[in-house]
Amino acid sequence: MAKPIVMPQVGQDLTEGLLVEWNVKVGDTVKKGDVIALVESEKASFEVEAYEEGTVLSLLYKAGELATVLEPIIFLGEEGESVPQESNEPSPVAAVSTAAAVEPALQSDTTSSSSSSPLARRIAAQNGLDIVEISGTGPNGSVVKRDVENAIEARASAPVVASPTITRPAAAADPISAEAEDTEMPFSRMRQVIADRLLLSKQTIPHFYLMGQADITELQIRRKAHLDITGEKLSLNDIVVHATALTLLEFPQLNALVSTTGTVLKGNVNIGVAVSVDGGLMVPAIENTPLKPVSEVSRLIRDYAASARRGINKSQAKSTFSISNLGMYGVDVLPIINPPEAGILGVGAVKRELREHRGGVHGRDILSLTLAADHRAIDGAYGAKFLQSLRETIETYSDFS
Amino acid sequence: MTQAQYDVAIIGAGPGGYVAAIRAAQLGLKTAVIEREHLGGICLNWGCIPTKALLRSSEMLEHFNQASDFGVEASPAKANVPKMVARSRSVSAKLNMGVTHLLKKNKVDVIWGEAQITAPGKINVSASKKPVVKPAHPAPKNTKGHGSYTAKNIILATGARPRILPGFEPDGELVLTYFEAMMPQKAPKSLLIMGSGAIGVEFASFYHALGTKVTIVEMLPNILPQEDSEIASVVQKAFEKRGIRILTKTRAEKLQRAKTSVKVTLSDDAGTKTTETFDKVISAIGVVPNTEGLGLEKLGINSDAQGIATSKFGKTSVDGIYAIGDVTGAPMLAHRAEHQGVVCVEAIAKGTSHSIETSRIPGCTYCQPQVASIGLTEAAAKAAGYKLRVGRFPFLANGKAVAMGDTNGLVKTIFDRETGELLGAHMVGSEVTEMIQGFVTAIGHETTEEHLMQIIYPHPTLSEAMHESVLDAFDIAIHS
């Protein structure tokens, strides 16, 4: 059967690329890895390698034409074979086997969207979010309420490094001669502080990383029940912050400030919560985190995060251990220590996974956790015990009062 | 391994199963549906559809008897019960044939018999052990027979059956389930209906119209316990005004069967017991999922009294086996089953589909007055911690309702005070089961109060009460 080779995705958000020249013609034999064509985006040119082999049956574009990305540009096959006229998509039946094997729980049909629901727009506006920057999971990728709520939760507990906003370059009138302009961006004061501190951290602190997982299926049920009973909404992040603080009470070496000559074990546990703000990040600290009820911790996180986004650090406390949560983006995180602290916890995505549980196989909610620690102050086994203990604290967490 | 015969085999041809089968065929999957009794399931043969036919008859009877109020003189109308039943059965037969044609047109194989999954991908079909409810519609022609079949994906869509209270086992004569209750030979003089969900109140409306003295017992404080209590109380008052007796916080404890009547001991929540005699009893205390005999335990599929546990696209705990509809638990509604079927099959064929939000599934009850709702009740919204704005608009102030002489109705809308989200809409009155779709669309598109206020409702319609209810939630209703 004739096999297509498609136009590569030559740049983010790019829908077309220019086919500059063909290296093959109809009737040529092509091996895997052969460079068959040169294509060009607004920014760069690329060689297209064959990932199939066979005889060239047809070239779908002439040199100098624009080709749609991820659509076929060439068909390979047996000599004399005919080229499919219509779509070369696998038939639905062929797709069945893979579909059955992979539970499509994590939807991949999230697309950047142009539409949004009125309710989504209003909630976004009320929370100071730009609807355009939220990716949608509604019909045709439109932004709906749950997307905005996820974005709000994402922002409440933000990344160590702020994600740059990728915007699509303005389309040039003439794609061949267009040269996109470079932009110089001097560091803002906040950016400079971030740059200096994190450079210091990476250069002077021997980081080591430990990764663990917590099964939060039951916790999610308790959290929901708490919401149903009291109407009080606690985010998973609120609970992880509180559970980490409680666990640190038993691991004083991780609740410490490290210098080149020694360690100061801090009396209070003040958890710093990384908050993504415009152009950078801030890490307001919750004073005496383990001694506060989780509802108070939750309220403070929201309050501090809201202030941080207006450029104000409302927290008076100095953090003794930090947490960076990027789970809402569906990723796991290897965070950089916020110096001079001894460690930082990276909170990753919650994934629905099939696990053995009570003699059967069940879908379970699995949270991934990464500890980055300063090897000068603590050793692997100590960190591992902390992560093990934290996992238990999170899994059995029921301290909602 | 040899090629499986089918891409998808669906066990059960109710509204979930047959719709899933047609969608699967549309997507190019080789599809079979296995059915032991009737295409269209309970909904079409013994549920939603035939009861709507009966209620149409009883409403027509009531209309005739109110005709003189409208300036139409007619001699008193009376019920021809066997003819009502015959019409109801023929409506069901017609739609049953329709499903046969639809499946044939879409080249879905129909396998006739009872299915058991012997291993993932393997199904054994044998003679049904369940006694057929008579009169049965004839089995479709050209079905495949008993034997072993293989399928890459199996969808369980086996539905549910009436829940039986020990001591109140149905006997088909004195103690009835919905099966027998929709085929009366004549109207009984007195009738006890246990349970006041949709099935209970619909039969109460029907039998009361035929002249039967109807008593409803409900354990909970309100009838229609799933509905907003304010809406339920409108129904309760309308029922009581017509002479239907309603005993809430009361349970039927004991039953003694005589030759042509039963004695039932009723106990209220204070423990007071009374024993009363009824000609018949209808047991309508809910339904239970059909999970037995399918081989689920052996396969290790998680299920309990609430039904089979599934992921959002219907996947069970075993690869390649899915479940949809009533067998997956509440809310047990035909339109939910249909939609689950479509989503499940799309996920099988394409790897993904859209998720179903349970809070956005509407429900309709066809008693008189009708009830229709979507989303949270006021009590549930409060319990969830929302600060609310609640709008109410009675049919009494709606021009069309007054013209129709049908002013017993209410539209209630519940908004989140902070975001303007329409959290719930609850309606009682004439035609509300057709009107609710307006709010369903609004909630589905996540419109806020602003849009609902700005769109124009045609005049004169009952739907104007929906507009006014939204306005009332923000204290700007025009006609109140």
mmCIF file of C-alpha atoms in Angstrom, chain A residues 92-396:
data_model
loop_
_atom_site.group_PDB
_atom_site.id
_atom_site.type_symbol
_atom_site.label_atom_id
_atom_site.label_comp_id
_atom_site.label_asym_id
_atom_site.label_seq_id
_atom_site.Cartn_x
_atom_site.Cartn_y
_atom_site.Cartn_z
ATOM 1 C CA PRO A 92 -11.303 3.392 12.182
ATOM 2 C CA VAL A 93 -11.061 -0.362 12.594
ATOM 3 C CA ALA A 94 -7.304 -0.203 12.597
ATOM 4 C CA ALA A 95 -7.495 2.362 15.329
ATOM 5 C CA VAL A 96 -9.479 0.071 17.577
ATOM 6 C CA SER A 97 -6.598 -1.979 18.887
ATOM 7 C CA THR A 98 -4.665 1.028 20.115
ATOM 8 C CA ALA A 99 -7.741 2.703 21.464
ATOM 9 C CA ALA A 100 -8.562 -0.315 23.542
ATOM 10 C CA ALA A 101 -5.080 -0.534 24.944
ATOM 11 C CA VAL A 102 -4.796 3.084 25.962
ATOM 12 C CA GLU A 103 -7.569 4.484 28.076
ATOM 13 C CA PRO A 104 -8.083 7.917 26.641
ATOM 14 C CA ALA A 105 -8.574 9.419 30.059
ATOM 15 C CA LEU A 106 -6.153 12.222 29.481
ATOM 16 C CA GLN A 107 -7.756 13.933 26.608
ATOM 17 C CA SER A 108 -5.459 14.961 23.868
ATOM 18 C CA ASP A 109 -7.994 17.036 22.023
ATOM 19 C CA THR A 110 -6.987 20.121 23.914
ATOM 20 C CA THR A 111 -6.328 22.720 21.313
ATOM 21 C CA SER A 112 -5.621 26.369 21.424
ATOM 22 C CA SER A 113 -9.001 27.870 21.068
ATOM 23 C CA SER A 114 -10.609 30.874 19.649
ATOM 24 C CA SER A 115 -13.975 30.467 21.364
ATOM 25 C CA SER A 116 -15.033 30.386 24.982
ATOM 26 C CA SER A 117 -18.263 30.159 26.922
ATOM 27 C CA PRO A 118 -19.784 33.267 28.517
ATOM 28 C CA LEU A 119 -19.407 31.702 31.952
ATOM 29 C CA ALA A 120 -15.746 30.882 31.270
ATOM 30 C CA ARG A 121 -15.112 34.459 30.157
ATOM 31 C CA ARG A 122 -16.766 35.887 33.226
ATOM 32 C CA ILE A 123 -14.933 33.654 35.700
ATOM 33 C CA ALA A 124 -11.651 34.382 33.921
ATOM 34 C CA ALA A 125 -12.300 38.131 34.091
ATOM 35 C CA GLN A 126 -13.252 37.926 37.765
ATOM 36 C CA ASN A 127 -9.951 36.207 38.443
ATOM 37 C CA GLY A 128 -7.807 38.441 36.281
ATOM 38 C CA LEU A 129 -7.022 35.737 33.733
ATOM 39 C CA ASP A 130 -6.667 36.322 30.023
ATOM 40 C CA ILE A 131 -9.062 33.878 28.372
ATOM 41 C CA VAL A 132 -6.867 33.728 25.272
ATOM 42 C CA GLU A 133 -4.060 32.142 27.243
ATOM 43 C CA ILE A 134 -6.213 29.300 28.562
ATOM 44 C CA SER A 135 -6.375 26.171 26.481
ATOM 45 C CA GLY A 136 -9.840 24.749 26.015
ATOM 46 C CA THR A 137 -11.296 21.266 26.306
ATOM 47 C CA GLY A 138 -14.859 22.074 25.212
ATOM 48 C CA PRO A 139 -16.342 21.460 21.764
ATOM 49 C CA ASN A 140 -13.778 22.402 19.091
ATOM 50 C CA GLY A 141 -11.327 23.334 21.791
ATOM 51 C CA SER A 142 -13.459 26.123 23.199
ATOM 52 C CA VAL A 143 -12.618 27.290 26.700
ATOM 53 C CA VAL A 144 -15.256 26.198 29.210
ATOM 54 C CA LYS A 145 -15.711 26.654 32.946
ATOM 55 C CA ARG A 146 -13.573 23.676 33.969
ATOM 56 C CA ASP A 147 -10.635 25.012 31.936
ATOM 57 C CA VAL A 148 -10.752 28.356 33.699
ATOM 58 C CA GLU A 149 -11.076 26.666 37.076
ATOM 59 C CA ASN A 150 -8.034 24.532 36.277
ATOM 60 C CA ALA A 151 -6.123 27.636 35.260
ATOM 61 C CA ILE A 152 -7.056 29.387 38.508
ATOM 62 C CA GLU A 153 -5.906 26.402 40.509
ATOM 63 C CA ALA A 154 -2.744 26.298 38.430
ATOM 64 C CA ARG A 155 -1.993 29.897 39.198
ATOM 65 C CA ALA A 156 -2.627 29.559 42.929
ATOM 66 C CA SER A 157 0.467 27.439 43.253
ATOM 67 C CA ALA A 158 2.790 28.370 40.549
ATOM 68 C CA PRO A 159 5.919 27.293 38.737
ATOM 69 C CA VAL A 160 9.519 27.900 39.757
ATOM 70 C CA VAL A 161 10.210 29.310 36.351
ATOM 71 C CA ALA A 162 7.441 31.285 34.815
ATOM 72 C CA SER A 163 6.390 29.929 31.475
ATOM 73 C CA PRO A 164 6.972 32.409 28.723
ATOM 74 C CA THR A 165 3.908 33.179 26.697
ATOM 75 C CA ILE A 166 4.388 31.878 23.226
ATOM 76 C CA THR A 167 2.665 34.093 20.752
ATOM 77 C CA ARG A 168 2.430 33.441 17.109
ATOM 78 C CA PRO A 169 4.641 35.693 15.020
ATOM 79 C CA ALA A 170 2.684 38.004 12.780
ATOM 80 C CA ALA A 171 2.387 36.537 9.327
ATOM 81 C CA ALA A 172 4.834 38.150 6.943
ATOM 82 C CA ALA A 173 3.537 39.347 3.627
ATOM 83 C CA ASP A 174 6.234 37.491 1.757
ATOM 84 C CA PRO A 175 7.252 34.313 3.539
ATOM 85 C CA ILE A 176 10.426 33.843 1.506
ATOM 86 C CA SER A 177 12.137 37.137 2.117
ATOM 87 C CA ALA A 178 10.627 37.820 5.533
ATOM 88 C CA GLU A 179 13.083 38.021 8.368
ATOM 89 C CA ALA A 180 11.604 38.050 11.809
ATOM 90 C CA GLU A 181 13.039 40.705 14.055
ATOM 91 C CA ASP A 182 14.973 39.820 17.185
ATOM 92 C CA THR A 183 13.921 41.507 20.381
ATOM 93 C CA GLU A 184 16.228 42.432 23.191
ATOM 94 C CA MET A 185 14.720 41.998 26.642
ATOM 95 C CA PRO A 186 16.791 43.321 29.539
ATOM 96 C CA PHE A 187 15.976 41.584 32.820
ATOM 97 C CA SER A 188 13.430 43.337 34.956
ATOM 98 C CA ARG A 189 14.437 43.796 38.582
ATOM 99 C CA MET A 190 12.443 40.785 39.607
ATOM 100 C CA ARG A 191 13.867 38.746 36.736
ATOM 101 C CA GLN A 192 17.390 39.791 37.786
ATOM 102 C CA VAL A 193 16.764 38.600 41.344
ATOM 103 C CA ILE A 194 15.431 35.296 40.051
ATOM 104 C CA ALA A 195 18.407 34.938 37.718
ATOM 105 C CA ASP A 196 20.976 35.641 40.412
ATOM 106 C CA ARG A 197 19.432 33.431 43.066
ATOM 107 C CA LEU A 198 18.781 30.440 40.837
ATOM 108 C CA LEU A 199 22.231 30.682 39.257
ATOM 109 C CA LEU A 200 23.685 30.701 42.743
ATOM 110 C CA SER A 201 21.544 27.713 43.614
ATOM 111 C CA LYS A 202 22.485 25.637 40.592
ATOM 112 C CA GLN A 203 26.181 26.535 40.811
ATOM 113 C CA THR A 204 26.782 26.163 44.516
ATOM 114 C CA ILE A 205 24.254 23.634 45.749
ATOM 115 C CA PRO A 206 24.850 19.968 44.941
ATOM 116 C CA HIS A 207 21.268 19.058 44.150
ATOM 117 C CA PHE A 208 20.084 15.491 44.244
ATOM 118 C CA TYR A 209 16.622 14.349 43.268
ATOM 119 C CA LEU A 210 14.295 11.692 44.649
ATOM 120 C CA MET A 211 11.021 10.848 43.051
ATOM 121 C CA GLY A 212 7.996 9.246 44.641
ATOM 122 C CA GLN A 213 4.311 8.778 44.116
ATOM 123 C CA ALA A 214 1.269 8.993 46.364
ATOM 124 C CA ASP A 215 -2.002 7.194 45.712
ATOM 125 C CA ILE A 216 -4.532 9.934 46.404
ATOM 126 C CA THR A 217 -7.685 8.137 45.271
ATOM 127 C CA GLU A 218 -9.127 8.047 48.786
ATOM 128 C CA LEU A 219 -7.845 11.517 49.600
ATOM 129 C CA GLN A 220 -9.744 12.897 46.620
ATOM 130 C CA ILE A 221 -12.917 11.241 47.923
ATOM 131 C CA ARG A 222 -12.381 12.697 51.399
ATOM 132 C CA ARG A 223 -11.662 16.105 49.894
ATOM 133 C CA LYS A 224 -14.889 15.926 47.889
ATOM 134 C CA ALA A 225 -16.818 14.749 50.953
ATOM 135 C CA HIS A 226 -15.394 17.657 52.926
ATOM 136 C CA LEU A 227 -16.593 20.004 50.185
ATOM 137 C CA ASP A 228 -20.032 18.390 50.165
ATOM 138 C CA ILE A 229 -20.406 18.557 53.915
ATOM 139 C CA THR A 230 -18.899 21.942 54.679
ATOM 140 C CA GLY A 231 -18.922 23.682 51.323
ATOM 141 C CA GLU A 232 -15.247 24.501 51.895
ATOM 142 C CA LYS A 233 -13.144 23.931 48.821
ATOM 143 C CA LEU A 234 -9.630 22.759 49.568
ATOM 144 C CA SER A 235 -7.315 22.284 46.617
ATOM 145 C CA LEU A 236 -5.002 19.338 46.394
ATOM 146 C CA ASN A 237 -2.154 21.854 46.625
ATOM 147 C CA ASP A 238 -3.485 23.160 49.966
ATOM 148 C CA ILE A 239 -3.407 19.658 51.356
ATOM 149 C CA VAL A 240 0.044 18.849 49.957
ATOM 150 C CA VAL A 241 1.407 22.073 51.510
ATOM 151 C CA HIS A 242 -0.098 21.214 54.888
ATOM 152 C CA ALA A 243 0.969 17.562 54.741
ATOM 153 C CA THR A 244 4.530 18.567 53.812
ATOM 154 C CA ALA A 245 4.667 20.975 56.735
ATOM 155 C CA LEU A 246 3.449 18.272 59.128
ATOM 156 C CA THR A 247 6.000 15.801 57.782
ATOM 157 C CA LEU A 248 8.845 18.320 58.110
ATOM 158 C CA LEU A 249 8.240 18.451 61.882
ATOM 159 C CA GLU A 250 9.806 14.999 61.965
ATOM 160 C CA PHE A 251 12.591 15.821 59.489
ATOM 161 C CA PRO A 252 14.291 18.903 60.963
ATOM 162 C CA GLN A 253 17.367 18.599 58.738
ATOM 163 C CA LEU A 254 15.202 19.355 55.701
ATOM 164 C CA ASN A 255 13.611 22.333 57.425
ATOM 165 C CA ALA A 256 16.912 24.138 57.545
ATOM 166 C CA LEU A 257 19.049 26.890 56.088
ATOM 167 C CA VAL A 258 22.403 25.743 54.687
ATOM 168 C CA SER A 259 25.639 27.709 54.422
ATOM 169 C CA THR A 260 29.124 26.693 53.318
ATOM 170 C CA THR A 261 30.078 25.841 56.886
ATOM 171 C CA GLY A 262 26.998 24.417 58.470
ATOM 172 C CA THR A 263 23.267 24.161 58.804
ATOM 173 C CA VAL A 264 20.737 26.017 60.927
ATOM 174 C CA LEU A 265 17.781 23.808 61.808
ATOM 175 C CA LYS A 266 14.832 26.183 61.908
ATOM 176 C CA GLY A 267 12.468 26.126 64.844
ATOM 177 C CA ASN A 268 9.396 27.064 62.842
ATOM 178 C CA VAL A 269 8.239 25.441 59.641
ATOM 179 C CA ASN A 270 7.343 28.176 57.129
ATOM 180 C CA ILE A 271 6.393 26.713 53.770
ATOM 181 C CA GLY A 272 7.151 28.899 50.780
ATOM 182 C CA VAL A 273 4.652 28.472 47.968
ATOM 183 C CA ALA A 274 5.937 29.398 44.527
ATOM 184 C CA VAL A 275 3.488 31.663 42.712
ATOM 185 C CA SER A 276 3.738 32.479 39.042
ATOM 186 C CA VAL A 277 3.390 36.195 38.456
ATOM 187 C CA ASP A 278 3.648 38.345 35.391
ATOM 188 C CA GLY A 279 7.266 38.145 34.274
ATOM 189 C CA GLY A 280 8.543 35.945 37.072
ATOM 190 C CA LEU A 281 7.671 34.293 40.309
ATOM 191 C CA MET A 282 7.342 34.999 44.011
ATOM 192 C CA VAL A 283 7.503 32.653 46.951
ATOM 193 C CA PRO A 284 5.345 33.946 49.802
ATOM 194 C CA ALA A 285 5.741 31.898 52.989
ATOM 195 C CA ILE A 286 3.024 30.610 55.298
ATOM 196 C CA GLU A 287 4.223 31.234 58.831
ATOM 197 C CA ASN A 288 4.108 28.219 61.156
ATOM 198 C CA THR A 289 2.364 26.183 58.488
ATOM 199 C CA PRO A 290 1.933 22.901 60.435
ATOM 200 C CA LEU A 291 0.299 24.645 63.382
ATOM 201 C CA LYS A 292 -2.430 26.215 61.282
ATOM 202 C CA PRO A 293 -5.595 24.381 60.258
ATOM 203 C CA VAL A 294 -5.550 23.506 56.586
ATOM 204 C CA SER A 295 -8.480 25.846 55.922
ATOM 205 C CA GLU A 296 -6.340 28.732 57.162
ATOM 206 C CA VAL A 297 -3.397 27.529 55.056
ATOM 207 C CA SER A 298 -5.696 27.404 52.045
ATOM 208 C CA ARG A 299 -6.996 30.905 52.691
ATOM 209 C CA LEU A 300 -3.480 32.321 53.134
ATOM 210 C CA ILE A 301 -2.220 30.671 49.932
ATOM 211 C CA ARG A 302 -5.037 32.247 47.956
ATOM 212 C CA ASP A 303 -4.624 35.597 49.660
ATOM 213 C CA TYR A 304 -0.829 35.690 49.230
ATOM 214 C CA ALA A 305 -1.031 34.463 45.649
ATOM 215 C CA ALA A 306 -3.542 37.179 44.773
ATOM 216 C CA SER A 307 -1.303 39.845 46.333
ATOM 217 C CA ALA A 308 1.796 38.412 44.687
ATOM 218 C CA ARG A 309 0.152 38.808 41.327
ATOM 219 C CA ARG A 310 -0.313 42.490 42.117
ATOM 220 C CA GLY A 311 3.395 42.608 42.917
ATOM 221 C CA ILE A 312 3.019 42.687 46.704
ATOM 222 C CA ASN A 313 4.490 40.145 49.083
ATOM 223 C CA LYS A 314 1.983 40.155 51.931
ATOM 224 C CA SER A 315 3.778 37.442 53.831
ATOM 225 C CA GLN A 316 6.056 38.625 56.638
ATOM 226 C CA ALA A 317 7.580 35.211 57.219
ATOM 227 C CA LYS A 318 10.778 33.829 55.727
ATOM 228 C CA SER A 319 10.348 30.468 54.100
ATOM 229 C CA THR A 320 12.226 27.464 55.460
ATOM 230 C CA PHE A 321 11.170 24.966 52.755
ATOM 231 C CA SER A 322 9.498 25.584 49.410
ATOM 232 C CA ILE A 323 6.980 23.844 47.213
ATOM 233 C CA SER A 324 6.563 24.224 43.488
ATOM 234 C CA ASN A 325 3.440 22.742 41.933
ATOM 235 C CA LEU A 326 3.224 22.364 38.161
ATOM 236 C CA GLY A 327 0.880 19.390 38.222
ATOM 237 C CA MET A 328 -2.011 21.312 36.718
ATOM 238 C CA TYR A 329 -0.079 21.511 33.483
ATOM 239 C CA GLY A 330 0.069 17.721 33.417
ATOM 240 C CA VAL A 331 3.841 17.657 33.929
ATOM 241 C CA ASP A 332 6.223 16.457 36.615
ATOM 242 C CA VAL A 333 8.793 18.893 37.930
ATOM 243 C CA LEU A 334 12.454 18.794 38.981
ATOM 244 C CA PRO A 335 12.637 22.042 40.957
ATOM 245 C CA ILE A 336 15.647 24.166 41.840
ATOM 246 C CA ILE A 337 16.297 24.786 45.518
ATOM 247 C CA ASN A 338 15.408 28.239 46.785
ATOM 248 C CA PRO A 339 18.684 29.124 48.608
ATOM 249 C CA PRO A 340 19.637 28.914 51.413
ATOM 250 C CA GLU A 341 16.942 26.303 52.046
ATOM 251 C CA ALA A 342 17.894 22.626 52.283
ATOM 252 C CA GLY A 343 15.208 21.285 50.009
ATOM 253 C CA ILE A 344 12.250 21.913 47.757
ATOM 254 C CA LEU A 345 9.315 19.731 46.822
ATOM 255 C CA GLY A 346 8.120 19.512 43.228
ATOM 256 C CA VAL A 347 4.482 18.511 42.905
ATOM 257 C CA GLY A 348 3.630 16.945 39.572
ATOM 258 C CA ALA A 349 0.538 15.792 37.788
ATOM 259 C CA VAL A 350 -2.203 13.554 39.092
ATOM 260 C CA LYS A 351 -2.543 10.684 36.686
ATOM 261 C CA ARG A 352 -5.260 8.068 36.571
ATOM 262 C CA GLU A 353 -3.404 4.762 36.433
ATOM 263 C CA LEU A 354 -4.357 1.123 36.601
ATOM 264 C CA ARG A 355 -2.943 -0.290 39.811
ATOM 265 C CA GLU A 356 -3.309 -3.493 41.725
ATOM 266 C CA HIS A 357 -5.424 -2.722 44.736
ATOM 267 C CA ARG A 358 -7.161 -5.059 47.153
ATOM 268 C CA GLY A 359 -6.810 -8.030 44.843
ATOM 269 C CA GLY A 360 -8.105 -6.347 41.710
ATOM 270 C CA VAL A 361 -6.931 -3.906 39.105
ATOM 271 C CA HIS A 362 -8.394 -0.455 39.612
ATOM 272 C CA GLY A 363 -8.023 2.991 38.167
ATOM 273 C CA ARG A 364 -6.202 4.975 40.888
ATOM 274 C CA ASP A 365 -5.262 8.641 41.123
ATOM 275 C CA ILE A 366 -1.493 8.826 41.369
ATOM 276 C CA LEU A 367 0.293 12.037 42.366
ATOM 277 C CA SER A 368 3.975 12.360 41.531
ATOM 278 C CA LEU A 369 6.319 14.076 43.969
ATOM 279 C CA THR A 370 9.952 15.086 43.539
ATOM 280 C CA LEU A 371 12.254 16.149 46.333
ATOM 281 C CA ALA A 372 15.313 18.206 45.443
ATOM 282 C CA ALA A 373 17.723 18.381 48.384
ATOM 283 C CA ASP A 374 21.097 19.898 49.202
ATOM 284 C CA HIS A 375 23.547 17.023 49.499
ATOM 285 C CA ARG A 376 25.858 19.098 51.684
ATOM 286 C CA ALA A 377 23.268 19.052 54.444
ATOM 287 C CA ILE A 378 21.439 15.801 54.023
ATOM 288 C CA ASP A 379 21.943 12.381 52.473
ATOM 289 C CA GLY A 380 19.869 10.232 50.159
ATOM 290 C CA ALA A 381 18.477 7.879 52.776
ATOM 291 C CA TYR A 382 17.244 10.778 54.921
ATOM 292 C CA GLY A 383 15.568 12.367 51.931
ATOM 293 C CA ALA A 384 14.049 9.036 50.917
ATOM 294 C CA LYS A 385 12.624 8.527 54.405
ATOM 295 C CA PHE A 386 11.126 11.998 54.248
ATOM 296 C CA LEU A 387 9.504 11.275 50.905
ATOM 297 C CA GLN A 388 8.202 7.938 52.208
ATOM 298 C CA SER A 389 6.765 9.610 55.278
ATOM 299 C CA LEU A 390 5.277 12.438 53.190
ATOM 300 C CA ARG A 391 3.602 9.904 50.948
ATOM 301 C CA GLU A 392 1.960 8.273 53.959
ATOM 302 C CA THR A 393 0.900 11.631 55.362
ATOM 303 C CA ILE A 394 -0.717 12.609 52.063
ATOM 304 C CA GLU A 395 -2.381 9.240 51.484
ATOM 305 C CA THR A 396 -3.918 9.140 54.938
#
